[in-house]
């Protein structure tokens, strides 16, 4: 195991039972996360992308154990040792090392609490500092995220969506974590505000050196913040590599389809590519073989018969894909598509 790993997830599974009838007997399972493995290094940003319903948020919440995983291991480095979070009865001490930024800035902040109390709550729970020291820390955190210290006595309803998300970022920073899980932190914000929040997250990472798991459904969002990108579809990882490699040389048709969905910055310019059609299949009854084959324009017989394994591309270090036809296909990256619009 590499010494600079901060998080190591192996064979993570989360199955939600389907209960029916008066006795609520289990009739099946929704496999929201199905055998997912990845790792994150110190100071690294791993982007996690995919359509709604592919298991991104469930993965993030399993890591912090807001959802109890069905199986697998989640190891976090604590005081130089890798600790399996699945074996812990009490997560209180670990939560100082692992924090979460929620998607919706309107529902993730308690409307009855002042900004000061929201950010200082972590200090109170962990018995850190006096009241005066907590207040000083809150003032400093607000300044770091682009707000004013005098705003700490206000309530969430007095702020815009972007400002609320900055408060959520300040709350996550309060305990000096080693890893922050960002669950679509900009999807509920205007495009102009999205750029501000992403730039803020990058600047804070450069200052403090923590790592991010950055969850998003839009590849154009993770392009500018991620060192590596992991693509999920129907609870499984279908591709994972460095950000530059993914956008230049995608190896899975689903990744190519996500890139086609990124709008062109040039008004009136079309690429002639056919967008991805259909919906994500029912995770309680996934298709046989490759989960993506019913929506894949390149699919062949083998795709509906055998499930592809996540494997490394020969000659490409740390580029993994789960596609039977990867070596035969000539898929188009987002970088090439941008060049055509110039």
XYZ file of C-alpha atoms in Angstrom:
342
model
C 0.000 0.000 0.000
C 1.341 3.417 -0.943
C 2.448 5.564 1.986
C 0.831 8.750 0.659
C -2.702 7.301 0.464
C -5.281 9.116 2.568
C -8.239 6.905 1.534
C -8.386 3.364 0.197
C -11.780 1.889 -0.747
C -12.029 -1.758 -1.794
C -15.061 -3.655 -3.098
C -17.543 -1.174 -1.628
C -21.171 -2.284 -1.861
C -24.440 -0.703 -0.825
C -27.635 -2.665 -1.462
C -31.010 -1.232 -0.458
C -33.617 -3.943 0.256
C -36.926 -3.905 -1.614
C -39.735 -4.830 0.772
C -43.244 -5.726 -0.321
C -46.456 -7.017 1.179
C -48.005 -6.658 4.608
C -45.084 -8.432 6.274
C -42.561 -6.300 4.375
C -40.577 -9.278 3.211
C -37.456 -8.598 1.170
C -38.136 -9.312 -2.499
C -34.862 -8.051 -3.920
C -32.193 -5.385 -3.697
C -31.326 -2.102 -5.368
C -27.597 -2.309 -6.004
C -26.796 1.387 -5.666
C -23.046 0.748 -5.300
C -21.730 -2.568 -6.542
C -18.094 -3.571 -5.972
C -16.416 -0.154 -6.275
C -12.690 0.249 -5.538
C -10.487 3.357 -5.656
C -7.944 5.329 -3.643
C -7.070 8.976 -3.032
C -3.636 10.404 -2.226
C -2.662 13.324 -0.020
C -3.605 16.641 -1.609
C -5.237 14.936 -4.611
C -8.660 15.625 -6.106
C -10.529 12.617 -7.460
C -13.540 13.564 -9.560
C -16.501 11.173 -9.464
C -18.928 11.653 -12.352
C -22.011 10.020 -13.842
C -25.718 10.548 -14.435
C -28.245 10.896 -11.639
C -28.909 7.484 -10.146
C -25.520 5.967 -10.903
C -24.456 5.760 -7.238
C -22.170 8.800 -6.843
C -23.810 10.318 -3.768
C -24.376 6.904 -2.205
C -20.652 6.196 -2.558
C -19.774 9.443 -0.805
C -22.260 8.873 2.004
C -21.060 5.301 2.518
C -17.490 6.541 2.944
C -18.508 8.862 5.766
C -21.027 6.248 6.956
C -24.118 8.358 6.660
C -25.216 5.173 4.879
C -24.009 1.883 6.348
C -22.237 -0.053 3.566
C -23.380 -3.570 2.746
C -19.832 -4.792 2.214
C -16.247 -3.891 1.395
C -13.615 -1.904 3.251
C -13.073 1.846 3.694
C -9.616 2.654 5.038
C -8.647 6.170 6.122
C -5.179 7.152 7.256
C -5.294 8.295 10.873
C -2.060 9.168 12.706
C -0.001 7.362 10.090
C -2.050 4.138 10.126
C -4.805 2.954 7.794
C -7.972 2.466 9.855
C -10.912 0.487 8.431
C -13.976 2.634 9.102
C -16.225 -0.396 8.698
C -14.829 -1.847 11.922
C -15.453 1.228 14.065
C -18.409 1.457 16.439
C -17.927 5.210 17.013
C -17.074 7.545 14.138
C -16.827 10.703 16.273
C -13.022 10.920 16.344
C -12.743 10.050 12.649
C -15.112 12.828 11.584
C -12.420 15.375 12.451
C -10.367 13.880 9.596
C -13.242 13.424 7.161
C -15.769 16.136 6.300
C -18.675 16.531 3.872
C -20.012 19.421 1.758
C -23.630 18.789 0.801
C -25.266 19.452 -2.549
C -28.129 21.714 -1.489
C -26.974 24.868 0.320
C -30.588 25.662 1.252
C -31.423 22.480 3.174
C -27.974 21.607 4.565
C -27.865 24.601 6.937
C -30.126 24.761 10.007
C -32.322 27.831 9.521
C -32.715 28.237 13.301
C -28.983 28.580 13.936
C -26.778 31.603 13.318
C -23.808 31.256 11.006
C -21.504 31.391 14.009
C -23.265 28.462 15.689
C -23.366 26.450 12.450
C -19.620 26.705 11.874
C -18.663 26.427 15.557
C -20.820 23.331 16.141
C -17.883 21.052 15.321
C -15.727 22.778 17.931
C -18.475 22.316 20.520
C -19.004 18.623 19.751
C -15.278 17.884 19.985
C -14.665 20.212 22.958
C -12.192 22.405 21.099
C -11.319 25.837 22.498
C -13.190 28.356 24.615
C -16.181 30.312 23.348
C -13.941 33.272 22.559
C -11.486 31.095 20.623
C -14.327 29.457 18.694
C -15.701 32.870 17.725
C -12.264 33.999 16.540
C -11.893 30.819 14.480
C -15.323 31.342 12.901
C -14.380 34.902 11.955
C -11.177 33.669 10.349
C -12.975 30.916 8.440
C -15.573 33.320 7.071
C -12.807 35.568 5.756
C -11.079 32.565 4.162
C -14.174 31.609 2.185
C -14.851 35.144 0.946
C -17.434 36.333 3.472
C -17.179 39.017 6.157
C -16.645 38.253 9.823
C -19.503 40.521 10.905
C -21.920 38.251 9.012
C -21.488 35.460 11.563
C -24.489 36.686 13.597
C -26.834 36.418 10.616
C -29.027 33.453 9.704
C -28.949 31.311 6.529
C -32.051 32.911 4.986
C -30.173 36.223 4.797
C -27.655 34.804 2.299
C -27.734 33.891 -1.381
C -27.187 30.327 -2.601
C -23.519 30.912 -3.339
C -22.955 32.499 0.055
C -24.698 29.615 1.795
C -22.437 27.161 0.037
C -19.431 29.165 1.227
C -20.772 28.772 4.769
C -20.974 25.018 4.158
C -17.353 25.063 2.986
C -16.311 26.988 6.123
C -18.093 24.410 8.283
C -16.207 21.599 6.548
C -12.873 23.372 7.068
C -13.401 24.084 10.751
C -11.841 20.859 12.068
C -8.877 20.875 9.642
C -9.814 17.631 7.860
C -7.490 15.540 5.694
C -10.238 14.659 3.200
C -13.375 16.542 2.164
C -16.164 14.867 0.190
C -17.826 17.452 -2.052
C -21.242 16.121 -3.083
C -22.142 18.167 -6.176
C -21.330 21.406 -4.319
C -22.070 23.656 -7.299
C -24.950 21.922 -9.109
C -27.602 24.053 -7.365
C -25.802 27.328 -8.152
C -25.775 29.709 -11.119
C -22.983 29.152 -13.633
C -21.125 32.330 -12.655
C -21.300 31.376 -8.978
C -20.179 27.818 -9.793
C -16.861 29.145 -11.086
C -16.370 31.217 -7.936
C -16.967 28.248 -5.627
C -14.711 25.923 -7.663
C -11.913 28.506 -7.626
C -12.413 28.890 -3.875
C -12.105 25.119 -3.335
C -8.902 25.025 -5.392
C -7.373 27.939 -3.499
C -8.228 26.396 -0.135
C -6.682 23.101 -1.184
C -3.444 24.852 -2.185
C -3.358 26.577 1.211
C -4.127 23.576 3.411
C -3.150 20.515 1.346
C -6.227 18.375 2.029
C -7.685 15.952 -0.524
C -11.081 16.061 -2.256
C -13.532 13.482 -3.509
C -15.420 15.781 -5.880
C -18.788 14.358 -6.961
C -20.510 15.861 -10.019
C -22.725 14.864 -12.942
C -21.097 17.332 -15.357
C -17.666 16.507 -16.789
C -17.066 20.170 -17.622
C -17.211 20.982 -13.888
C -14.644 18.405 -12.741
C -12.263 19.156 -15.630
C -10.727 22.169 -13.906
C -10.391 20.796 -10.378
C -9.644 17.058 -10.674
C -6.275 15.316 -10.874
C -7.988 12.026 -11.677
C -11.548 11.219 -12.740
C -13.632 8.124 -12.013
C -16.736 7.505 -14.137
C -19.602 5.489 -12.638
C -22.596 3.909 -14.316
C -25.353 1.979 -12.541
C -23.310 1.455 -9.392
C -20.102 0.367 -11.090
C -16.862 2.055 -12.153
C -16.558 2.004 -15.948
C -13.429 4.148 -16.379
C -10.776 5.775 -14.216
C -7.641 7.695 -15.166
C -5.952 11.084 -14.966
C -8.026 14.103 -15.923
C -5.888 14.973 -18.960
C -5.945 11.397 -20.244
C -9.704 11.025 -19.813
C -10.611 14.187 -21.717
C -8.112 13.432 -24.477
C -8.436 9.674 -24.818
C -11.666 8.189 -23.357
C -11.875 4.402 -23.520
C -15.515 3.778 -22.629
C -18.557 4.736 -24.763
C -20.349 6.087 -21.690
C -17.504 8.519 -21.015
C -17.684 9.673 -24.628
C -21.455 10.144 -24.270
C -21.000 12.292 -21.171
C -18.555 14.457 -23.087
C -21.051 14.860 -25.928
C -23.501 16.266 -23.389
C -21.163 19.154 -22.548
C -22.551 22.207 -24.384
C -20.326 24.021 -26.860
C -19.100 27.475 -25.780
C -19.623 28.753 -29.325
C -23.203 29.895 -30.091
C -24.823 27.983 -32.922
C -22.010 25.432 -33.232
C -23.011 21.763 -33.392
C -20.667 18.793 -33.474
C -22.909 16.376 -35.357
C -22.644 13.827 -32.589
C -25.676 11.843 -31.472
C -26.439 12.465 -27.781
C -26.919 9.616 -25.335
C -30.515 8.349 -25.428
C -32.613 6.461 -22.931
C -32.478 6.346 -19.148
C -30.349 4.567 -16.603
C -31.760 1.011 -16.181
C -33.500 -0.084 -13.008
C -30.704 -0.905 -10.502
C -32.916 -3.578 -8.966
C -32.955 -5.421 -12.282
C -29.779 -4.499 -14.203
C -29.297 -5.789 -17.748
C -27.187 -8.873 -18.369
C -23.588 -8.427 -19.451
C -22.404 -4.839 -19.634
C -24.853 -2.544 -17.842
C -24.432 0.091 -20.541
C -25.065 -2.096 -23.604
C -28.810 -1.241 -24.040
C -27.848 2.418 -24.607
C -24.532 1.874 -26.386
C -24.363 2.488 -30.139
C -21.220 0.313 -30.367
C -22.666 -2.738 -28.570
C -22.122 -6.258 -29.935
C -23.292 -9.713 -28.857
C -20.548 -10.145 -26.267
C -21.693 -6.974 -24.516
C -25.057 -8.508 -23.595
C -23.547 -11.865 -22.649
C -20.476 -11.146 -20.505
C -19.869 -8.472 -17.894
C -16.582 -6.664 -18.599
C -14.008 -6.417 -15.829
C -12.318 -3.190 -14.844
C -8.851 -3.603 -16.294
C -5.796 -1.516 -17.020
C -5.053 -0.491 -20.583
C -1.811 -1.969 -21.858
C 0.832 0.734 -22.100
C -1.314 3.228 -20.189
C -0.325 3.474 -16.542
C -3.291 3.939 -14.198
C -5.887 4.070 -17.007
C -8.638 1.561 -16.235
C -11.775 0.744 -18.227
C -14.608 -1.796 -18.241
C -15.398 -2.259 -21.952
C -15.029 -5.333 -24.180
C -14.418 -3.175 -27.244
C -12.088 -0.532 -25.851
C -9.101 -1.547 -27.974
C -11.182 -1.548 -31.167
C -13.079 1.716 -30.754
C -11.803 5.156 -31.693
C -13.687 7.331 -29.243
C -13.699 11.090 -29.336
C -12.415 13.113 -26.411
C -13.649 16.491 -25.273
C -10.344 18.169 -26.154
C -10.728 17.124 -29.809
C -14.338 18.282 -29.835
C -13.344 21.729 -28.587
C -10.749 22.019 -31.350
C -13.411 21.398 -33.989
C -15.476 24.366 -32.782
C -12.622 26.853 -33.099
